[in-house]
Amino acid sequence: MTDWKQWAQAHEMEAPEFRFSSGESKNLKLHCWTLGSLNAARNNAVLLLHGTTGSGAQFLEPDTADFLFGTGRPLDVDQFFIILPDAIGHGKSSKPSDASEVFPRYGYVDIVRAQHLVVNEFLGIHRLRLVLGTSMGGMNTWMWGITYPHMMDALMPIACLPSSIRGMNLLFRRLMVALIRTDPSYDDVAANLPSKGLGMAWNVFTLMISGQAELAHTLVTPAAADQHLADVAKKAEASQHPRDAVWEFLASCDYDPLEDLEKIVAPLLAVNFADDLINGAGFADLDATMRRVPRGAAVIIDAGSRAGGHKTLAKAEVWNAHVRDLLESSQPMKQSAIGVGPSVQSRIRKEPRPECLDDDKSLG
C-alpha cells in the first residue's frame, strides 16, 4: 500500500476578482494536488474531479489510488500527470467558512470555470488525455465535455446522470439543507461548530449514499443503528461547517446538461452502479439519452459482493478496467473507429468470476 498523500504535490493559485455566474466577484484561492510528471509533448495530463463534500485528496485514498496510480494500473503515475483540484467551497480552496462575510453563492458552472483556470492558466495545460469525475465530479465532467469540447481525448463521468437533479436526489438535498438550517446558530456567519442540524443532515446523506446490502450486514440491532446515528453525527459535527455544507448541496441547482449533449465530441463512457439509490431511478432513460452523445456509451456495473451503493465510486477496483479500456479506445489513431456504443441494457456488467479478478497487488 503506497502513501499517495506523501507523493502528491500541493499547488495553490490566486484568482483575483473571480466573477461568479451570480454577478458577484471575490478573490479566490484555488488548490490542487498533482502526481507524476508532464511528458515532453504535454499530452499525458489527466484531470480527476471529486464529489460533493470531498476534495481532490479523495483520489489519494488507498481504495482508489492503489487501483488507479500504481505500476501497471490504468493511470500509472510513471506515465500520466494527474491533476486533483479542490472545487470552490471544498478542500483547501476558498469556502464560505473562510469568510467573515457571506460567501457568494456558487454553482457547478463556477466550479468548472475555476477548474479550467487551474488547468489552463496555472498549470499551462491545454490538452487533457482524460477527464474523469465521481458524483459531483462526474456531473462536472459532463459539463467539461460541453463547455470545452475540444480540450480532452476522453471523458468518464461516474455515479451521476446527464440531467438536472430531480426526484429522490433533489429531495434528499433539500431535506439536508432544511435540517442544517434548523439549528438556531445557522444564521450567525461566524458561528462555531458543532451543529446538531448538520449531524442529522449527515445521517440522511449517509443513508442515501450507502449500499442496502452493506447496511443490512452492519446494522442488525436497534442498538447498532442508534450507535451508527450517533457516530455519523459526531463525525460530521467535528469536521464539517454548516454553511459550507449548505453551499455545497445548493451548488447543483444550475446543473442541467441535457439540452447540450450533442456538443460533446470526445469519446465518453458513463459509468454507474446498479445499487446506487441516488441515481437508479434515472437508469431507465439513460439508453435513449446516451444516443444523443455522438461518441457516447454507458455501463451499469453490478458489483456483487463489493457493491456499496453510491459509495462504490471510491472502490476503483470495481471500475478501473473501464478506465484502461477507454484510454485504449480513445488513442488519437483509433478515434476514427469510435462510434456510439451498444445500448446501456446490453452492457450491464456483472461481478467478475473470481478467476477474472485482478489480483496483482504490486504497486509502484
Coordinates of N, CA and C in Angstrom, one line a residue, residues 155-267:
L155 N -13.7 11.2 -21.9 CA -14.4 11.6 -20.7 C -15.0 10.4 -20.0
M156 N -15.0 10.4 -18.7 CA -15.6 9.3 -17.9 C -16.3 9.9 -16.7
P157 N -17.6 10.2 -16.8 CA -18.4 10.6 -15.6 C -18.9 9.3 -14.9
I158 N -18.7 9.3 -13.6 CA -19.0 8.1 -12.8 C -20.0 8.5 -11.7
A159 N -21.0 7.6 -11.5 CA -22.1 7.8 -10.5 C -22.8 9.1 -10.6
C160 N -23.4 9.3 -11.8 CA -24.2 10.5 -12.0 C -25.0 10.4 -13.3
L161 N -25.9 11.3 -13.5 CA -26.7 11.3 -14.7 C -26.6 12.6 -15.5
P162 N -26.7 12.6 -16.8 CA -26.6 13.8 -17.6 C -27.9 14.6 -17.7
S163 N -28.5 14.8 -16.5 CA -29.8 15.6 -16.4 C -29.8 16.3 -15.1
S164 N -30.7 17.3 -15.0 CA -30.8 18.1 -13.8 C -31.1 17.2 -12.6
I165 N -30.7 17.7 -11.4 CA -31.0 17.0 -10.1 C -32.5 16.9 -9.9
R166 N -33.1 15.8 -9.7 CA -34.5 15.6 -9.6 C -34.9 14.4 -8.7
G167 N -36.2 14.3 -8.4 CA -36.7 13.1 -7.7 C -36.0 13.0 -6.3
M168 N -35.7 11.7 -6.0 CA -35.1 11.4 -4.7 C -33.8 12.2 -4.4
N169 N -33.0 12.4 -5.5 CA -31.7 13.1 -5.4 C -32.0 14.5 -4.9
L170 N -33.0 15.2 -5.6 CA -33.3 16.5 -5.2 C -33.9 16.6 -3.8
L171 N -34.8 15.7 -3.5 CA -35.5 15.7 -2.2 C -34.5 15.6 -1.1
F172 N -33.6 14.7 -1.2 CA -32.7 14.5 0.0 C -31.8 15.7 0.2
R173 N -31.4 16.4 -0.9 CA -30.6 17.6 -0.8 C -31.3 18.7 -0.1
R174 N -32.6 18.9 -0.5 CA -33.4 19.9 0.1 C -33.6 19.6 1.6
L175 N -33.8 18.3 1.9 CA -34.0 17.9 3.3 C -32.8 18.2 4.1
M176 N -31.6 17.9 3.6 CA -30.4 18.2 4.3 C -30.2 19.7 4.6
V177 N -30.5 20.5 3.6 CA -30.3 21.9 3.8 C -31.3 22.4 4.8
A178 N -32.6 21.9 4.8 CA -33.6 22.3 5.8 C -33.1 21.9 7.2
L179 N -32.6 20.7 7.3 CA -32.2 20.2 8.6 C -31.0 21.1 9.2
I180 N -30.1 21.4 8.3 CA -28.9 22.2 8.8 C -29.4 23.6 9.2
R181 N -30.4 24.1 8.5 CA -30.9 25.5 8.8 C -31.8 25.5 10.0
T182 N -32.2 24.4 10.5 CA -33.0 24.4 11.8 C -32.2 24.7 13.0
D183 N -30.8 24.6 12.9 CA -30.0 25.0 14.0 C -30.1 26.5 14.3
P184 N -30.4 26.9 15.5 CA -30.5 28.3 15.8 C -29.3 29.1 15.5
S185 N -28.1 28.5 15.5 CA -26.9 29.3 15.2 C -26.6 29.5 13.8
Y186 N -27.4 28.9 12.9 CA -27.0 28.8 11.5 C -26.9 30.3 10.9
D187 N -27.8 31.2 11.3 CA -27.8 32.5 10.7 C -26.6 33.4 11.2
D188 N -25.9 32.9 12.1 CA -24.7 33.6 12.6 C -23.5 33.2 11.7
V189 N -23.0 34.1 10.8 CA -22.0 33.7 9.9 C -20.7 33.2 10.6
A190 N -20.4 33.8 11.7 CA -19.2 33.4 12.5 C -19.4 32.3 13.5
A191 N -20.6 31.6 13.4 CA -20.9 30.5 14.3 C -19.9 29.4 14.3
N192 N -19.5 28.9 15.5 CA -18.6 27.8 15.6 C -19.3 26.4 15.6
L193 N -18.6 25.4 15.3 CA -19.1 24.0 15.5 C -19.4 23.7 17.0
P194 N -20.2 22.7 17.3 CA -20.9 21.8 16.4 C -22.3 22.4 16.1
S195 N -22.9 21.7 15.1 CA -24.3 22.0 14.7 C -25.1 20.7 14.7
K196 N -26.1 20.7 15.6 CA -26.9 19.5 15.7 C -27.7 19.2 14.4
G197 N -28.1 20.3 13.8 CA -28.8 20.1 12.5 C -27.9 19.5 11.4
L198 N -26.7 19.8 11.4 CA -25.7 19.2 10.5 C -25.6 17.7 10.8
G199 N -25.5 17.4 12.0 CA -25.4 16.0 12.4 C -26.5 15.1 11.9
M200 N -27.8 15.7 12.0 CA -28.9 15.0 11.5 C -28.9 14.9 10.0
A201 N -28.5 16.0 9.3 CA -28.4 16.0 7.9 C -27.4 15.0 7.3
W202 N -26.3 14.8 8.0 CA -25.3 13.9 7.6 C -25.8 12.5 7.7
N203 N -26.7 12.2 8.6 CA -27.2 10.9 8.6 C -28.1 10.6 7.4
V204 N -28.8 11.6 7.0 CA -29.6 11.5 5.7 C -28.7 11.2 4.6
F205 N -27.6 12.0 4.5 CA -26.6 11.9 3.4 C -26.0 10.4 3.4
T206 N -25.6 10.0 4.6 CA -25.0 8.7 4.7 C -26.0 7.6 4.3
L207 N -27.2 7.7 4.7 CA -28.3 6.7 4.3 C -28.4 6.7 2.8
M208 N -28.4 7.8 2.1 CA -28.6 7.8 0.7 C -27.5 7.3 -0.1
I209 N -26.3 7.5 0.3 CA -25.1 7.1 -0.5 C -24.6 5.7 -0.1
S210 N -25.2 5.0 0.9 CA -24.7 3.7 1.3 C -25.4 2.6 0.5
G211 N -24.8 1.4 0.5 CA -25.5 0.3 -0.2 C -26.4 -0.4 0.8
Q212 N -27.5 -0.9 0.3 CA -28.5 -1.5 1.1 C -28.0 -2.8 1.7
A213 N -27.2 -3.6 0.9 CA -26.6 -4.8 1.4 C -25.6 -4.5 2.5
E214 N -24.8 -3.5 2.3 CA -23.8 -3.1 3.3 C -24.5 -2.7 4.7
L215 N -25.6 -2.0 4.6 CA -26.3 -1.6 5.9 C -27.0 -2.8 6.5
A216 N -27.5 -3.7 5.7 CA -28.2 -4.9 6.2 C -27.2 -5.8 6.9
H217 N -25.9 -5.7 6.5 CA -24.9 -6.6 7.1 C -24.4 -6.0 8.4
T218 N -24.3 -4.6 8.5 CA -23.7 -4.0 9.7 C -24.7 -3.5 10.7
L219 N -25.9 -3.2 10.3 CA -26.9 -2.7 11.3 C -28.0 -3.7 11.5
V220 N -27.7 -4.6 12.5 CA -28.6 -5.8 12.7 C -29.4 -5.7 14.0
T221 N -29.2 -4.6 14.8 CA -29.9 -4.4 16.0 C -30.2 -3.0 16.2
P222 N -31.3 -2.6 16.9 CA -31.6 -1.2 17.2 C -30.4 -0.5 17.9
A223 N -29.6 -1.2 18.7 CA -28.5 -0.6 19.4 C -27.4 -0.2 18.3
A224 N -27.2 -1.1 17.4 CA -26.2 -0.8 16.3 C -26.6 0.4 15.5
A225 N -27.9 0.4 15.2 CA -28.4 1.6 14.4 C -28.3 2.9 15.1
D226 N -28.6 2.9 16.4 CA -28.5 4.1 17.2 C -27.1 4.5 17.3
Q227 N -26.2 3.6 17.5 CA -24.7 3.9 17.6 C -24.2 4.5 16.3
H228 N -24.7 3.9 15.2 CA -24.4 4.5 13.8 C -24.8 5.9 13.7
L229 N -26.1 6.2 14.1 CA -26.6 7.6 14.0 C -25.7 8.5 14.8
A230 N -25.4 8.1 16.0 CA -24.5 8.9 16.9 C -23.1 9.2 16.3
D231 N -22.5 8.1 15.8 CA -21.2 8.2 15.3 C -21.1 9.1 14.0
V232 N -22.1 9.0 13.1 CA -22.1 9.8 11.9 C -22.3 11.3 12.3
A233 N -23.2 11.5 13.2 CA -23.5 12.9 13.7 C -22.2 13.5 14.3
K234 N -21.6 12.7 15.2 CA -20.4 13.2 15.9 C -19.3 13.6 14.9
K235 N -19.1 12.7 14.0 CA -18.0 13.0 13.0 C -18.3 14.2 12.1
A236 N -19.6 14.3 11.7 CA -19.9 15.5 10.9 C -19.8 16.8 11.7
E237 N -20.3 16.8 12.9 CA -20.2 18.0 13.7 C -18.8 18.4 14.0
A238 N -17.9 17.5 14.0 CA -16.5 17.8 14.3 C -15.7 18.2 13.1
S239 N -16.2 17.8 11.9 CA -15.4 18.0 10.7 C -16.0 18.9 9.6
Q240 N -17.3 19.2 9.7 CA -18.0 19.9 8.6 C -18.5 21.3 9.2
H241 N -18.5 22.3 8.3 CA -19.1 23.6 8.7 C -20.4 23.7 8.1
P242 N -21.4 24.1 8.9 CA -22.8 24.1 8.3 C -23.0 24.9 7.1
R243 N -22.3 26.1 7.0 CA -22.5 26.9 5.9 C -21.8 26.4 4.6
D244 N -20.7 25.7 4.8 CA -20.0 25.1 3.7 C -20.9 24.0 3.1
A245 N -21.5 23.2 4.0 CA -22.4 22.1 3.6 C -23.6 22.6 2.8
V246 N -24.2 23.6 3.3 CA -25.4 24.2 2.6 C -25.0 24.7 1.2
W247 N -23.9 25.4 1.1 CA -23.5 25.9 -0.2 C -23.2 24.7 -1.1
E248 N -22.5 23.7 -0.6 CA -22.2 22.5 -1.4 C -23.4 21.9 -2.0
F249 N -24.4 21.7 -1.2 CA -25.6 21.0 -1.7 C -26.5 21.9 -2.6
L250 N -26.4 23.2 -2.4 CA -27.2 24.1 -3.2 C -26.5 24.3 -4.6
A251 N -25.3 24.0 -4.7 CA -24.5 24.3 -5.9 C -25.0 23.6 -7.1
S252 N -25.7 22.5 -6.9 CA -26.1 21.7 -8.1 C -27.3 22.3 -8.8
C253 N -27.8 23.4 -8.3 CA -29.1 24.0 -8.8 C -28.9 24.4 -10.3
D254 N -27.7 24.7 -10.8 CA -27.6 25.1 -12.2 C -27.1 24.0 -13.1
Y255 N -27.1 22.7 -12.6 CA -26.7 21.6 -13.4 C -27.8 21.1 -14.3
D256 N -27.6 21.1 -15.6 CA -28.6 20.5 -16.5 C -28.0 20.5 -17.9
P257 N -27.2 19.4 -18.2 CA -26.5 19.4 -19.4 C -27.4 18.8 -20.6
L258 N -28.6 18.4 -20.2 CA -29.4 17.6 -21.2 C -29.6 18.2 -22.5
E259 N -29.7 19.5 -22.6 CA -30.0 20.2 -23.9 C -28.8 20.3 -24.8
D260 N -27.6 20.1 -24.2 CA -26.3 20.3 -24.9 C -25.5 19.1 -25.2
L261 N -26.0 17.9 -25.0 CA -25.3 16.7 -25.1 C -24.6 16.5 -26.5
E262 N -25.3 17.0 -27.5 CA -24.7 16.9 -28.9 C -23.4 17.6 -29.1
K263 N -23.1 18.6 -28.1 CA -21.8 19.4 -28.2 C -20.6 18.6 -27.8
I264 N -20.8 17.4 -27.2 CA -19.7 16.6 -26.7 C -19.1 15.9 -27.9
V265 N -17.8 16.1 -28.2 CA -17.2 15.4 -29.3 C -16.2 14.3 -28.9
A266 N -15.7 14.4 -27.7 CA -14.7 13.3 -27.3 C -15.5 12.0 -26.9
P267 N -14.8 10.9 -27.1 CA -15.4 9.6 -26.6 C -15.7 9.7 -25.1

